[in-house]
């Protein structure tokens, strides 16, 4: 069962939640909402010394590429911080499949993450789990290489089993363009990948623009 919180500012509510929960392990997301959330969190100057940072999905591009989720997180959130570890997904292997296999092993060995941050696309995707993708049916892997002709770059992504093992999943959803997707997810429309997310605890932080019809 998910908890839906209507908040005035999604980025500030995300920063509040992370500071309050103080996860020892966190998987970061990508996209504009995540960028805003990480900017707000950085302003709280959290203590990263005991935190292991992971990435819930990534585009298969160099970290210095403008589309890199890790590159964004390093610029916006982690610059000057010294986490216990930053587990790069983009550089985990010399090919997307090798990176996925290595990260799968890393997650298997590490165990459940305290917090997985997820965004929501207007089509109901989350991480790099897109509608109709074979990646949605993977049950024997925690991390896979995926991609299609509709989305830029080959991708690396947590699978549903990886997300389900998290103690807490936090969705951050802002703006009217997410309204229909969020309504469908909350109504349990399993054609929308985000509606299939399960975890120890699932919290949606959403603003009025995304929540109200
Ligand atoms: C990615 C993200 C993706 C993102 C959503 C929302 O790598 O693109 O992980 O799942 O979180 O597409 O992105 P916006 O906040 O930019 O709409």
PDB file of C-alpha atoms and ligand atoms in Angstrom, residues 29-33 57 59 69 119-121 125-127 155 178, ligand 1:
ATOM      1  CA  UNK A  29      17.312   8.632 -10.133  1.00  0.00           C
ATOM      2  CA  UNK A  30      17.569  10.900 -13.156  1.00  0.00           C
ATOM      3  CA  UNK A  31      15.548  13.578 -14.905  1.00  0.00           C
ATOM      4  CA  UNK A  32      14.477  17.121 -14.152  1.00  0.00           C
ATOM      5  CA  UNK A  33      12.490  16.442 -10.993  1.00  0.00           C
ATOM      6  CA  UNK A  57      19.082   3.574 -13.658  1.00  0.00           C
ATOM      7  CA  UNK A  59      21.925   6.008 -19.686  1.00  0.00           C
ATOM      8  CA  UNK A  69      22.407  10.462 -14.373  1.00  0.00           C
ATOM      9  CA  UNK A 119      10.721   9.523 -10.925  1.00  0.00           C
ATOM     10  CA  UNK A 120       7.603   9.115 -13.043  1.00  0.00           C
ATOM     11  CA  UNK A 121       7.438   9.713 -16.756  1.00  0.00           C
ATOM     12  CA  UNK A 125       7.657   4.701 -16.818  1.00  0.00           C
ATOM     13  CA  UNK A 126       9.969   4.723 -13.859  1.00  0.00           C
ATOM     14  CA  UNK A 127      13.697   4.209 -13.715  1.00  0.00           C
ATOM     15  CA  UNK A 155      19.880   2.061 -20.677  1.00  0.00           C
ATOM     16  CA  UNK A 178       2.433  13.935 -14.843  1.00  0.00           C
TER      17      UNK A 178
HETATM   18  C1  LIG B   1      15.817   8.754 -16.301  1.00  0.00           C
HETATM   19  C2  LIG B   1      14.990   8.671 -15.060  1.00  0.00           C
HETATM   20  C3  LIG B   1      13.531   8.622 -15.382  1.00  0.00           C
HETATM   21  C4  LIG B   1      12.944   9.900 -14.812  1.00  0.00           C
HETATM   22  C5  LIG B   1      11.540  10.140 -15.286  1.00  0.00           C
HETATM   23  C6  LIG B   1      11.029  11.511 -14.787  1.00  0.00           C
HETATM   24  O1  LIG B   1      16.916   8.202 -16.334  1.00  0.00           O
HETATM   25  O2  LIG B   1      15.355   9.488 -17.208  1.00  0.00           O
HETATM   26  O3  LIG B   1      15.382   7.734 -14.185  1.00  0.00           O
HETATM   27  O4  LIG B   1      12.859   7.507 -14.850  1.00  0.00           O
HETATM   28  O5  LIG B   1      12.978   9.821 -13.383  1.00  0.00           O
HETATM   29  O6  LIG B   1      11.537  10.139 -16.711  1.00  0.00           O
HETATM   30  O7  LIG B   1      11.854  12.498 -15.342  1.00  0.00           O
HETATM   31  P1  LIG B   1      11.439  14.062 -15.242  1.00  0.00           P
HETATM   32  O8  LIG B   1      11.445  14.400 -13.792  1.00  0.00           O
HETATM   33  O9  LIG B   1      12.515  14.791 -16.007  1.00  0.00           O
HETATM   34  O10 LIG B   1      10.067  14.193 -15.852  1.00  0.00           O
END
